[in-house]
PDB file of N, CA and C in Angstrom:
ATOM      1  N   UNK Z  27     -42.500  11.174  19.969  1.00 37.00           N
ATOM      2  CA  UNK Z  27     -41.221  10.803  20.537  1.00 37.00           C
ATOM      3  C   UNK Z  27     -40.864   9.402  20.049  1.00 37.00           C
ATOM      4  N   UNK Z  28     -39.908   9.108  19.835  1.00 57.00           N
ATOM      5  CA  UNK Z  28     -39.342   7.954  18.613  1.00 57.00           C
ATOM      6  C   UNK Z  28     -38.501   7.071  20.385  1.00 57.00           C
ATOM      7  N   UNK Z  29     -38.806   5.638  20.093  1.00 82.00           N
ATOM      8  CA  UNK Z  29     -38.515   4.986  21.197  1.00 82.00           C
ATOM      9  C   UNK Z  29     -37.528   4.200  20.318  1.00 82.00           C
ATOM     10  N   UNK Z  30     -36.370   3.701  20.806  1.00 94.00           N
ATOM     11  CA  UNK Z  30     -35.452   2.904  20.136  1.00 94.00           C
ATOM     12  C   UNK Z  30     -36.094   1.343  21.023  1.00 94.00           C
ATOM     13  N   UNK Z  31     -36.274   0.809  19.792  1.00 97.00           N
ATOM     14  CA  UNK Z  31     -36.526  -0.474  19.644  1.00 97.00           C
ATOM     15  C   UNK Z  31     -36.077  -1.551  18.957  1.00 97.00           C
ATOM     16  N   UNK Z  32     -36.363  -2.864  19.710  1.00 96.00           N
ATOM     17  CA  UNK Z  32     -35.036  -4.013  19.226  1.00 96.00           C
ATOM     18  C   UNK Z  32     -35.640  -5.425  19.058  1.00 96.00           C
ATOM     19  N   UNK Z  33     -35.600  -5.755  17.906  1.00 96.00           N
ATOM     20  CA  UNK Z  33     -35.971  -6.803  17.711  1.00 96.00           C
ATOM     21  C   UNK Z  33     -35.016  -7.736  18.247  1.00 96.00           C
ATOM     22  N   UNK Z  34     -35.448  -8.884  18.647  1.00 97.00           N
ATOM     23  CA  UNK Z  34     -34.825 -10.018  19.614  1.00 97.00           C
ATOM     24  C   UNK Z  34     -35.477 -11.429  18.698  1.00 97.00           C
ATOM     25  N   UNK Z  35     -34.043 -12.073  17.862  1.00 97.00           N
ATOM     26  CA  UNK Z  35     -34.442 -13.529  16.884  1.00 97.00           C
ATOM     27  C   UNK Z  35     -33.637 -14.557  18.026  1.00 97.00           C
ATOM     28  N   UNK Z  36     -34.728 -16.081  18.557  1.00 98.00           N
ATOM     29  CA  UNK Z  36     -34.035 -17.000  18.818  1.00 98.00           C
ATOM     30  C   UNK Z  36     -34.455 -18.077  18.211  1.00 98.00           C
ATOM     31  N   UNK Z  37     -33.254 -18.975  17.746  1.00 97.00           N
ATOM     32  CA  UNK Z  37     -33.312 -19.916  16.762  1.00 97.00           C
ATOM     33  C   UNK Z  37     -32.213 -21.027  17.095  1.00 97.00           C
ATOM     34  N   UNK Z  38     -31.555 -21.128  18.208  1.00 97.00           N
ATOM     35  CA  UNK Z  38     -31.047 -22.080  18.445  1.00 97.00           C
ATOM     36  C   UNK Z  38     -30.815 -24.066  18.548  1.00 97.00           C
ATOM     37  N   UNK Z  39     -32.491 -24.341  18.807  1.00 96.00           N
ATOM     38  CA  UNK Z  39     -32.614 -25.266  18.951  1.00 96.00           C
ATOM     39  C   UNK Z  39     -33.986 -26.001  18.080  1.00 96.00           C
ATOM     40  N   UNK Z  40     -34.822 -26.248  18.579  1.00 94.00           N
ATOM     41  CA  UNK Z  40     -36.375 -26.472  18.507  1.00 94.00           C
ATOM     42  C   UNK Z  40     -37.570 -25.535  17.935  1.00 94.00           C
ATOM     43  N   UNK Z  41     -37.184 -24.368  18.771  1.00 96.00           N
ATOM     44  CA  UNK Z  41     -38.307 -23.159  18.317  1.00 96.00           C
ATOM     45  C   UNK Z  41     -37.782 -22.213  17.897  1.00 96.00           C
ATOM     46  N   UNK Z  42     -38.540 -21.649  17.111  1.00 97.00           N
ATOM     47  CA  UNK Z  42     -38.335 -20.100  16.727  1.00 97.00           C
ATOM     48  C   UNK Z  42     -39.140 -18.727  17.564  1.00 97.00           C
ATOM     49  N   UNK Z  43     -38.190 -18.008  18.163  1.00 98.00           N
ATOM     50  CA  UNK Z  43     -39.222 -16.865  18.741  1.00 98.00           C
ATOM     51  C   UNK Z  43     -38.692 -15.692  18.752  1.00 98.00           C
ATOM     52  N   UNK Z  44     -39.576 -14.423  18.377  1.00 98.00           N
ATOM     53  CA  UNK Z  44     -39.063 -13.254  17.884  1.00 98.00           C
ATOM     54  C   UNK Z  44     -39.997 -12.254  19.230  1.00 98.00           C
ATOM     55  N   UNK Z  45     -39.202 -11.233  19.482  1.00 98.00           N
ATOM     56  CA  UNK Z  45     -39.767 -10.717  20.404  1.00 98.00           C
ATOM     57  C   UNK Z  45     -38.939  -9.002  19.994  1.00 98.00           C
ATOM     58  N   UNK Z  46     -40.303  -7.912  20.588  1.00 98.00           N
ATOM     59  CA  UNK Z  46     -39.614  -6.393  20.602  1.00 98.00           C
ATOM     60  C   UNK Z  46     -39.380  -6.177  21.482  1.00 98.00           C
ATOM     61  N   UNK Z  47     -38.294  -5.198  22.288  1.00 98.00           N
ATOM     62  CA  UNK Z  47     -38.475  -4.788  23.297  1.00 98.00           C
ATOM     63  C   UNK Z  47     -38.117  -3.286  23.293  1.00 98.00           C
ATOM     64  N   UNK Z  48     -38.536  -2.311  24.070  1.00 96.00           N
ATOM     65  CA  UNK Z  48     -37.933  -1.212  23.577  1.00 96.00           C
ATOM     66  C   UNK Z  48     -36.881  -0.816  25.012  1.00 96.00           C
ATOM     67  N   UNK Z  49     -35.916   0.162  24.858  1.00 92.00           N
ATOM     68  CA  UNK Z  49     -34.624   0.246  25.700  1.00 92.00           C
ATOM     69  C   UNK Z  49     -34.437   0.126  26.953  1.00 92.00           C
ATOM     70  N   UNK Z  50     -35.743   0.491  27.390  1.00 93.00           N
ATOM     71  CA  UNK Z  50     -35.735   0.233  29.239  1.00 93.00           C
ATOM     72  C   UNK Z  50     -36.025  -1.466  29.287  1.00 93.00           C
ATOM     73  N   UNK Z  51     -35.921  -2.913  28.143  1.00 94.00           N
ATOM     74  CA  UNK Z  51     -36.423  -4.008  28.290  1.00 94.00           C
ATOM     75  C   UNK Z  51     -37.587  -4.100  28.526  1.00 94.00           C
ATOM     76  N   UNK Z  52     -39.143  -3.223  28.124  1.00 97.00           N
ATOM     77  CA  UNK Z  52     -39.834  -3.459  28.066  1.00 97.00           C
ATOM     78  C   UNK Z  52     -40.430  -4.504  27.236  1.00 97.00           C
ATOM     79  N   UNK Z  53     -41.118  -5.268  27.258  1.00 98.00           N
ATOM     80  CA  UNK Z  53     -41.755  -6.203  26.288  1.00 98.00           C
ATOM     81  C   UNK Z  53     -42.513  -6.013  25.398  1.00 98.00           C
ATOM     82  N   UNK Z  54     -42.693  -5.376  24.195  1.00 98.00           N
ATOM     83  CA  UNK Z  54     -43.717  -5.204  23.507  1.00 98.00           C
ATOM     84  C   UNK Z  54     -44.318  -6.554  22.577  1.00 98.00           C
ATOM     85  N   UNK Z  55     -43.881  -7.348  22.363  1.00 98.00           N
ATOM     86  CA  UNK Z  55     -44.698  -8.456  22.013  1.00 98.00           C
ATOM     87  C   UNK Z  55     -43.632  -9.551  21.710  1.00 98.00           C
ATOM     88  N   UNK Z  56     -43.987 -10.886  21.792  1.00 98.00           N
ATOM     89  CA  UNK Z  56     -43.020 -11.924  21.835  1.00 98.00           C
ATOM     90  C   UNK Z  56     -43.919 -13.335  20.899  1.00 98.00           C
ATOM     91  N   UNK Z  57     -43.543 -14.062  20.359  1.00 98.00           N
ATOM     92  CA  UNK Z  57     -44.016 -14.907  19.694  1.00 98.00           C
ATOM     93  C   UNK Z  57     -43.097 -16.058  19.594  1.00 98.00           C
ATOM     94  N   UNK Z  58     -43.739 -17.345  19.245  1.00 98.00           N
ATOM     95  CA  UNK Z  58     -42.904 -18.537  19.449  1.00 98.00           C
ATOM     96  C   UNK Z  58     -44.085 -19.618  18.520  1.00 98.00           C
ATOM     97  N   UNK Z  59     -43.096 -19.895  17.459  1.00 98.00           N
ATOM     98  CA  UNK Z  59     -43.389 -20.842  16.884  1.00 98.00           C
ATOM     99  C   UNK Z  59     -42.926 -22.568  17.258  1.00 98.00           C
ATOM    100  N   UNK Z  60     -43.369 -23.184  17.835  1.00 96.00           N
ATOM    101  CA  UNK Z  60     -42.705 -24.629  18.539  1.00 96.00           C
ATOM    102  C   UNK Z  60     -42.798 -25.672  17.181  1.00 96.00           C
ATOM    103  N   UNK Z  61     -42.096 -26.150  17.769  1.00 96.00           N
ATOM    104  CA  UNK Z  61     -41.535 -27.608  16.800  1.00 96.00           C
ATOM    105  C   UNK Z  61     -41.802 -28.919  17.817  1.00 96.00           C
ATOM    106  N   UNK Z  62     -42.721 -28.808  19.135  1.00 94.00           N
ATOM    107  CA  UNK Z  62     -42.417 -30.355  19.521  1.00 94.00           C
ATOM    108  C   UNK Z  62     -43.029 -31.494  18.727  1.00 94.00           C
ATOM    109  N   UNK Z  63     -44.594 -31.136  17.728  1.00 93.00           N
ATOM    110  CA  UNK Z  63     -45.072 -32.135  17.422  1.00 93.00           C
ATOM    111  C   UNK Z  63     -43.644 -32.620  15.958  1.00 93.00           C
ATOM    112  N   UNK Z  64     -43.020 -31.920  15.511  1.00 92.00           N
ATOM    113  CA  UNK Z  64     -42.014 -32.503  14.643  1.00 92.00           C
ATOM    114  C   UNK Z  64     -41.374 -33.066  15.036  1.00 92.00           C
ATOM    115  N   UNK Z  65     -40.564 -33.384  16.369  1.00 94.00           N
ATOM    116  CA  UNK Z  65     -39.562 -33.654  17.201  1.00 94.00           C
ATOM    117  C   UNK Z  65     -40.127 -34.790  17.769  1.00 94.00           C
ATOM    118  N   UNK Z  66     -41.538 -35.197  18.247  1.00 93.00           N
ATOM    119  CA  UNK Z  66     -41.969 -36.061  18.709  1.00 93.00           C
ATOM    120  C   UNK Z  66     -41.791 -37.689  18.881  1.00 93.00           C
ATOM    121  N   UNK Z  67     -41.744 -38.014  17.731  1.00 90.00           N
ATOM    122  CA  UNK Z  67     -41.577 -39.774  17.066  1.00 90.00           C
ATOM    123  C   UNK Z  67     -40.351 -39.259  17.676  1.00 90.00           C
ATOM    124  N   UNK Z  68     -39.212 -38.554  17.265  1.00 88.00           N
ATOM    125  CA  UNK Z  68     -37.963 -39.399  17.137  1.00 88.00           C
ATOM    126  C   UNK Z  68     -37.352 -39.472  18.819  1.00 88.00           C
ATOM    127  N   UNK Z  69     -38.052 -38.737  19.753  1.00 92.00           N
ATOM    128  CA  UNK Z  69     -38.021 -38.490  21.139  1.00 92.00           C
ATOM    129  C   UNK Z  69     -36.848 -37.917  21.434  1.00 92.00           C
ATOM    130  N   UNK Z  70     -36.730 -37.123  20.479  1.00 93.00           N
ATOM    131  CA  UNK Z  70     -35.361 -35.644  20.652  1.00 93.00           C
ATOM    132  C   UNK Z  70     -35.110 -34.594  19.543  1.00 93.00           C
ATOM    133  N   UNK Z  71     -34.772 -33.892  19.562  1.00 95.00           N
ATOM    134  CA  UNK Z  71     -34.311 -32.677  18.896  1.00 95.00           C
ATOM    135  C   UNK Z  71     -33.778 -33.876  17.014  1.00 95.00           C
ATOM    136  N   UNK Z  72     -34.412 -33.565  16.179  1.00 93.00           N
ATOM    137  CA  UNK Z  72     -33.396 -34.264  14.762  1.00 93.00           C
ATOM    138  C   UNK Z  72     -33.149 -32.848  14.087  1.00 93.00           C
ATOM    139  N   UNK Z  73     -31.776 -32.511  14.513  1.00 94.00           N
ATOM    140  CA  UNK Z  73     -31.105 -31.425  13.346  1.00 94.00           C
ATOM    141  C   UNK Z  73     -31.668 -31.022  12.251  1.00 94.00           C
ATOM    142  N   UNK Z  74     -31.660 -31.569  11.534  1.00 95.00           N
ATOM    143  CA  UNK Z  74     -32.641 -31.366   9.683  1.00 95.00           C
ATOM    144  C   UNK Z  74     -33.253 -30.792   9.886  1.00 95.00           C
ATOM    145  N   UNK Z  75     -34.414 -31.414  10.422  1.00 96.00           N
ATOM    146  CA  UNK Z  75     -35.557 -31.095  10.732  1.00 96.00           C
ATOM    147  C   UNK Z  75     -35.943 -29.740  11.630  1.00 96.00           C
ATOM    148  N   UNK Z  76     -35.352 -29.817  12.548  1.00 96.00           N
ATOM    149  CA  UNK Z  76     -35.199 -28.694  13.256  1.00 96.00           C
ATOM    150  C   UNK Z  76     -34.718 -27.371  12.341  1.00 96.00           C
ATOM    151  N   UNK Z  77     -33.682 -27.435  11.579  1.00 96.00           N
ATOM    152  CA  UNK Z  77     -33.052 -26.433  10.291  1.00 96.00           C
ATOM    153  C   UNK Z  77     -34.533 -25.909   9.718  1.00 96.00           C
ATOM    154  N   UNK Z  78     -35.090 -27.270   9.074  1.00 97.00           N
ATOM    155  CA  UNK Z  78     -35.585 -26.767   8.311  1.00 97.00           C
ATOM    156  C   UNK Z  78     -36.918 -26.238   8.114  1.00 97.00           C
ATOM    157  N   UNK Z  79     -37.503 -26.254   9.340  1.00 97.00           N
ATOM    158  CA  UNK Z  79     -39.008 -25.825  10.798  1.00 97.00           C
ATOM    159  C   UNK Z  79     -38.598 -24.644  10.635  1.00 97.00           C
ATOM    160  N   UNK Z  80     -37.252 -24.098  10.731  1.00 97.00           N
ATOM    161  CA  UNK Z  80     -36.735 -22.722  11.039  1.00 97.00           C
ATOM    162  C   UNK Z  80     -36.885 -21.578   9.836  1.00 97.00           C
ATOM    163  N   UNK Z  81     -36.514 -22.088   8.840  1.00 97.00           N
ATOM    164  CA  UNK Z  81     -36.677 -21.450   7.509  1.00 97.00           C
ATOM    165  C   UNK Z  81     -37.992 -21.474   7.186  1.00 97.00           C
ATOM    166  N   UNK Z  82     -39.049 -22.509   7.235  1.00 97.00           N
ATOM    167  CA  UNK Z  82     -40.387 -22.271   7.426  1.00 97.00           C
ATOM    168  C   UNK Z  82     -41.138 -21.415   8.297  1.00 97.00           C
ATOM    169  N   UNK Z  83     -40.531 -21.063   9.338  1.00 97.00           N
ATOM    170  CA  UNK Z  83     -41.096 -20.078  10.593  1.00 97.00           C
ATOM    171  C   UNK Z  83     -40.803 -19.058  10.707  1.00 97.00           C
ATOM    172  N   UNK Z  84     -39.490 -18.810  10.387  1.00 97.00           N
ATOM    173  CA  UNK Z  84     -39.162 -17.383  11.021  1.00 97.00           C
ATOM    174  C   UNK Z  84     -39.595 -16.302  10.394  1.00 97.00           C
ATOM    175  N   UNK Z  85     -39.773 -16.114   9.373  1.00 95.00           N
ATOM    176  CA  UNK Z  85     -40.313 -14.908   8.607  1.00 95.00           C
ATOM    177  C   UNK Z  85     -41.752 -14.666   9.241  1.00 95.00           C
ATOM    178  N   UNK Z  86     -42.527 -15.488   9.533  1.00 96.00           N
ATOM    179  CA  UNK Z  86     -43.939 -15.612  10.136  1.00 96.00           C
ATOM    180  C   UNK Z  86     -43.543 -14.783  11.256  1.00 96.00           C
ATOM    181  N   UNK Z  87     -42.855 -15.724  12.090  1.00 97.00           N
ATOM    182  CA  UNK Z  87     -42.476 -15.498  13.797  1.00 97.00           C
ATOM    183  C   UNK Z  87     -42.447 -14.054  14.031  1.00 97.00           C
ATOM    184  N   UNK Z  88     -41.571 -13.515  12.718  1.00 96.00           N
ATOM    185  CA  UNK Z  88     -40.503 -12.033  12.757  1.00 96.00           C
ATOM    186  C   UNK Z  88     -42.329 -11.270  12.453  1.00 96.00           C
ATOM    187  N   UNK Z  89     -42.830 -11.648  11.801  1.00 96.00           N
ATOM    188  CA  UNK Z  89     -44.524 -10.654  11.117  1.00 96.00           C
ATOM    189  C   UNK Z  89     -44.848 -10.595  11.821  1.00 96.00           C
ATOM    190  N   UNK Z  90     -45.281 -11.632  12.976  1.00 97.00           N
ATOM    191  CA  UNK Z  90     -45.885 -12.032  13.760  1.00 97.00           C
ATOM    192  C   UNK Z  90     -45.696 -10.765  15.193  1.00 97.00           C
ATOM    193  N   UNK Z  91     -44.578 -11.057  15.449  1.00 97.00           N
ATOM    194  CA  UNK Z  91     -44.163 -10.206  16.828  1.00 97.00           C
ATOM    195  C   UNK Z  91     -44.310  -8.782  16.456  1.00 97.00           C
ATOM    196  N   UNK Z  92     -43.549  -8.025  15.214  1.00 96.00           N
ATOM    197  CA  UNK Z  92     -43.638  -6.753  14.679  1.00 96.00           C
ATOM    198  C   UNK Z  92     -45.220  -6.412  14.494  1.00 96.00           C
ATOM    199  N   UNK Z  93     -46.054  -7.429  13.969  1.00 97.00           N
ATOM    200  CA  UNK Z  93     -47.509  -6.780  14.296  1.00 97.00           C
ATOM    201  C   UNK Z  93     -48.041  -6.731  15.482  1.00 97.00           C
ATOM    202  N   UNK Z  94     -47.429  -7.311  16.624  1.00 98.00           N
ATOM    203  CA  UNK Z  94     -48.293  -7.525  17.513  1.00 98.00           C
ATOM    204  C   UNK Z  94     -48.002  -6.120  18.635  1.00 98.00           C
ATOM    205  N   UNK Z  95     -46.201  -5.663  18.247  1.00 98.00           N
ATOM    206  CA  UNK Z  95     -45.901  -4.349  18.634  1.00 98.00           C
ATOM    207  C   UNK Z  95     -46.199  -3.243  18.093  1.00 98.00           C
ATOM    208  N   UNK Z  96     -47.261  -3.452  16.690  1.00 97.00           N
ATOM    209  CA  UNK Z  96     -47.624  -2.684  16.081  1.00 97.00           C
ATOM    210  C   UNK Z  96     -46.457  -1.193  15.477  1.00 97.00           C
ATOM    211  N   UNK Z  97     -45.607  -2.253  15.090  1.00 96.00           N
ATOM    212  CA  UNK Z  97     -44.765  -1.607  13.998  1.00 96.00           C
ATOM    213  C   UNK Z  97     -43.942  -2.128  12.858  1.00 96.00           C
ATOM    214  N   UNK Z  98     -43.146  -1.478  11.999  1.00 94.00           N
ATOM    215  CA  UNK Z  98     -42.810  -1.784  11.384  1.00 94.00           C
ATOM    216  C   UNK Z  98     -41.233  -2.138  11.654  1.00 94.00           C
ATOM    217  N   UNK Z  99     -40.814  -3.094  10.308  1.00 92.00           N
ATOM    218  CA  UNK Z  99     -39.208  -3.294  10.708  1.00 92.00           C
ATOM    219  C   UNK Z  99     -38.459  -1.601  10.343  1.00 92.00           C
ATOM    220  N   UNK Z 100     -38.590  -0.835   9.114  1.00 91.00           N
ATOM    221  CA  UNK Z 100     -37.722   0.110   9.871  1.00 91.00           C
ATOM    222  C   UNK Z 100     -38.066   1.358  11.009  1.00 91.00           C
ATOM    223  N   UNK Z 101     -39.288   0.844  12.286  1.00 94.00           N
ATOM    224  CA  UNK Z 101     -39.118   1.190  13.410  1.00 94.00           C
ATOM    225  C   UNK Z 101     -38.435   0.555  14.228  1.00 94.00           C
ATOM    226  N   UNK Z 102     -36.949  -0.247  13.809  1.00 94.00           N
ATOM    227  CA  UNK Z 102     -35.953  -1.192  14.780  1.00 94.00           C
ATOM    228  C   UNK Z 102     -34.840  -0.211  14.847  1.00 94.00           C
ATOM    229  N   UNK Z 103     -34.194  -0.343  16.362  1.00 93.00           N
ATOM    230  CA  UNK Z 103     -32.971   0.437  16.224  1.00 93.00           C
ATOM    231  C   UNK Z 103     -32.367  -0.857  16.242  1.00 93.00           C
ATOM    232  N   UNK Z 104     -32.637  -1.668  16.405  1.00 92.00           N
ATOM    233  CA  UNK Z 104     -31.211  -2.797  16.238  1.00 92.00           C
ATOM    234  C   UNK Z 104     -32.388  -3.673  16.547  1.00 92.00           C
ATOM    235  N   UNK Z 105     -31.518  -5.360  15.986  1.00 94.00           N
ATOM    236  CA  UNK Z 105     -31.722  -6.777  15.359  1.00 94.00           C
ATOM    237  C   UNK Z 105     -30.499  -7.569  16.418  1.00 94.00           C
ATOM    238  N   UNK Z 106     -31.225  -8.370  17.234  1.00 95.00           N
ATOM    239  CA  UNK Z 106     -30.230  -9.010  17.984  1.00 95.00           C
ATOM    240  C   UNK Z 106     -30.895 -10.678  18.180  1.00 95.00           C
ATOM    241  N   UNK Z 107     -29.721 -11.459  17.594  1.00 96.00           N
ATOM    242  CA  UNK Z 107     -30.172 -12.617  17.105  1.00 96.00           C
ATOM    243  C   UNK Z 107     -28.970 -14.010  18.379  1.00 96.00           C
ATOM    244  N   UNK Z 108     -29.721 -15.019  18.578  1.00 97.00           N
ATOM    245  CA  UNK Z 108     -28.824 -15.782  19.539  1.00 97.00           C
ATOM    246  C   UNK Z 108     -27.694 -16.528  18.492  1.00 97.00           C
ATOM    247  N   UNK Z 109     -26.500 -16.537  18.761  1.00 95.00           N
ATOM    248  CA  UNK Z 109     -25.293 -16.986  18.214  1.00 95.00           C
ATOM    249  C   UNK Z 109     -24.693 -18.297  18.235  1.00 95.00           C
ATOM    250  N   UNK Z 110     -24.957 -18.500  19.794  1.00 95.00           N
ATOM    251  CA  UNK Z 110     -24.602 -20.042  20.490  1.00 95.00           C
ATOM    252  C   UNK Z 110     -24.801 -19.898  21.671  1.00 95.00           C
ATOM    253  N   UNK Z 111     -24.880 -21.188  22.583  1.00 97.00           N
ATOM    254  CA  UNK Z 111     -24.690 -22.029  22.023  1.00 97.00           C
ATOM    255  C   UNK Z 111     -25.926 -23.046  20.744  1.00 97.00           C
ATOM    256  N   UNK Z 112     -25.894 -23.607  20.549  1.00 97.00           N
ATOM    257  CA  UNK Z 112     -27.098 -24.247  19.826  1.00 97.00           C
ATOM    258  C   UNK Z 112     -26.388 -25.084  18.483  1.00 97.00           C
ATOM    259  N   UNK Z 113     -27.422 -25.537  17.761  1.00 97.00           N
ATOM    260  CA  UNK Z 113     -27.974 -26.214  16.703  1.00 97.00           C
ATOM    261  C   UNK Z 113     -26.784 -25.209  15.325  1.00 97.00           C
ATOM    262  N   UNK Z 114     -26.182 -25.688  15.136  1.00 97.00           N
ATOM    263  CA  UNK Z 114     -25.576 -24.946  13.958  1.00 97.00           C
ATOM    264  C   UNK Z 114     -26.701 -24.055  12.580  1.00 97.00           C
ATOM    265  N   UNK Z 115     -27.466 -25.324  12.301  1.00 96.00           N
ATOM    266  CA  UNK Z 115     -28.336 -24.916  11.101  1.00 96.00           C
ATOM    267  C   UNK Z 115     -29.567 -24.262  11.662  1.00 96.00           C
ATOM    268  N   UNK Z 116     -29.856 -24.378  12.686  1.00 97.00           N
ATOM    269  CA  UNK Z 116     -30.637 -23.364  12.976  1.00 97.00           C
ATOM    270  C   UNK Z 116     -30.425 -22.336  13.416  1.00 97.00           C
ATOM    271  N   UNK Z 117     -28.910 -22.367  13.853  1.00 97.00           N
ATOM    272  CA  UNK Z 117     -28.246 -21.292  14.166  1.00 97.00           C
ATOM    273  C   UNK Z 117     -28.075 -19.877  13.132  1.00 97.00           C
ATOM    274  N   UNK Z 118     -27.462 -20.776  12.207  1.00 97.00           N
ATOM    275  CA  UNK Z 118     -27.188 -19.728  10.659  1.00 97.00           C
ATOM    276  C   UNK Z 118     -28.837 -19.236  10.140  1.00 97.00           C
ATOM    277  N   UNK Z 119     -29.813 -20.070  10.260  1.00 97.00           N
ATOM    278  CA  UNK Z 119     -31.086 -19.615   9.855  1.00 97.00           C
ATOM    279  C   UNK Z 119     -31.564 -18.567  10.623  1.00 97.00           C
ATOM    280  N   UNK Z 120     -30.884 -18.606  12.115  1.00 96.00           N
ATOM    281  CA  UNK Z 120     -31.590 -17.197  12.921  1.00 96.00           C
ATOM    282  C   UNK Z 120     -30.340 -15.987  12.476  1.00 96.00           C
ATOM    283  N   UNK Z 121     -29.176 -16.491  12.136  1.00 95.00           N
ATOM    284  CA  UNK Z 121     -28.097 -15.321  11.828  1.00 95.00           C
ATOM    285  C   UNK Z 121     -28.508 -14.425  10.703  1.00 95.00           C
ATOM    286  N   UNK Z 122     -28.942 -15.313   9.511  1.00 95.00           N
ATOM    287  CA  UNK Z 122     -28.603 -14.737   7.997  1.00 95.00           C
ATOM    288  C   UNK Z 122     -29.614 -14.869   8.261  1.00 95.00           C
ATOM    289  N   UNK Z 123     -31.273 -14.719   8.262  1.00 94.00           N
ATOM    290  CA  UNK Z 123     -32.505 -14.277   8.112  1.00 94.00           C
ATOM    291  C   UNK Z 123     -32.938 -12.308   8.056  1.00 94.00           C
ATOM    292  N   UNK Z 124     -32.355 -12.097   8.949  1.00 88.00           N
ATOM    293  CA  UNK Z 124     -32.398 -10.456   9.408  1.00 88.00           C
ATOM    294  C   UNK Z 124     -31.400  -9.748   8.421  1.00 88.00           C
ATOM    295  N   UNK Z 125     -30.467 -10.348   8.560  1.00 78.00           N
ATOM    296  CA  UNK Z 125     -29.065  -9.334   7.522  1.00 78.00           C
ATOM    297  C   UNK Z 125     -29.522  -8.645   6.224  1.00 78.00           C
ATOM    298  N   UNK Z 126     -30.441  -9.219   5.447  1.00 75.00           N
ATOM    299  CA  UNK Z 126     -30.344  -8.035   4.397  1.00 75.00           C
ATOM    300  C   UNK Z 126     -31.495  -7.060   4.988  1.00 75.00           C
ATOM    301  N   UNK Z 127     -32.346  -6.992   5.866  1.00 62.00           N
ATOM    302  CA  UNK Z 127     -33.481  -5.831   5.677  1.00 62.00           C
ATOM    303  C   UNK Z 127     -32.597  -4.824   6.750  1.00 62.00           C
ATOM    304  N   UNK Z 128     -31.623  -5.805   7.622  1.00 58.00           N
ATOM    305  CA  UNK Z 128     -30.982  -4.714   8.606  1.00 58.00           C
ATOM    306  C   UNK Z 128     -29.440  -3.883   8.674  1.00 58.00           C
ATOM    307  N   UNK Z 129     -29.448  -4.870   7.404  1.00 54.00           N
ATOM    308  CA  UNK Z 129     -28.155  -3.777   6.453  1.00 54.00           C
ATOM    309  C   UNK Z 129     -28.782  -2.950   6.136  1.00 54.00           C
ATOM    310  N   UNK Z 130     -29.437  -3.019   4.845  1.00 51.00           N
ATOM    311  CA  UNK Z 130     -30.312  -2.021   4.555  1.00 51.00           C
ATOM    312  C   UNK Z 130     -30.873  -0.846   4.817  1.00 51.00           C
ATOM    313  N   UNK Z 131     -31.055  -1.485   6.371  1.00 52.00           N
ATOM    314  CA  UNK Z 131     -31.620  -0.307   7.386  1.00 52.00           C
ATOM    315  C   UNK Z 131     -30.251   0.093   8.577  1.00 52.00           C
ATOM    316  N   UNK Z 132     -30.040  -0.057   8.443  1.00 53.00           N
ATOM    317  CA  UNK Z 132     -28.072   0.786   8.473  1.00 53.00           C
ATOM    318  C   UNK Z 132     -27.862   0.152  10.445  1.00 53.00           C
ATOM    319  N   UNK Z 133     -29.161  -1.043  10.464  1.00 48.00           N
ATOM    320  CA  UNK Z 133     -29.003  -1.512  11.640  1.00 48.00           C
ATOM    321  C   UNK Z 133     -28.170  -2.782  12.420  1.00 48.00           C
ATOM    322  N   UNK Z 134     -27.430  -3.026  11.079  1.00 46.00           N
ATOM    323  CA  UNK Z 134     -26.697  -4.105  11.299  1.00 46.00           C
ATOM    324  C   UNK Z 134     -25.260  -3.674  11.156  1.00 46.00           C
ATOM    325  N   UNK Z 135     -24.592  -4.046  12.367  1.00 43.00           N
ATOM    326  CA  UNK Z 135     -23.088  -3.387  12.465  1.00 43.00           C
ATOM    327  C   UNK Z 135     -22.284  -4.559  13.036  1.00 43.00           C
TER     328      UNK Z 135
END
């Protein structure tokens, strides 16, 4: 029996964390890559930096959670990524990260 399942990207601010859940909001695995020791010295969130933690992580984050639900990406019925509010550049890094494997996979509409 085939469970529709949904990958969940947040990338708004500081961290990156990817999580499955399947349709009743069950949790099948969640992961979080943190950024405080980068953020530390400057004693707040520095944009750049934060951007660019994100492009370093998320592909991990995204392996990370999908193995831990023990599946693959085209076992996703849908890719749902946070929009705003937040961090612009980390924003677009959680937007456009997913888009080509979930075009592809006819899960992005």
């Amino acid at each position: 029996m085939s469970r529709d399942l949904i990958l969940g990207i947040e990338s708004s601010c500081d961290d990156t964390a990817a999580a499955v859940v399947d349709a009743d909001g069950k949790v099948l695995s969640s992961a979080i890559a943190t950024q405080t020791a980068i953020h530390a010295e400057w004693g707040g969130v520095y944009p750049e930096f934060a951007s660019r933690a994100h492009v370093e992580s998320i592909i991990p984050t995204i392996a990370q959670a999908l193995a831990e639900a023990k599946i693959a990406g085209r076992d996703l019925r849908a890719i749902g990524v946070t929009r705003g509010p937040g961090l612009i550049g980390p924003l677009l890094v959680g937007l456009n990260t997913p888009r080509p494997a979930s075009a592809s996979a006819g899960a992005c509409r």
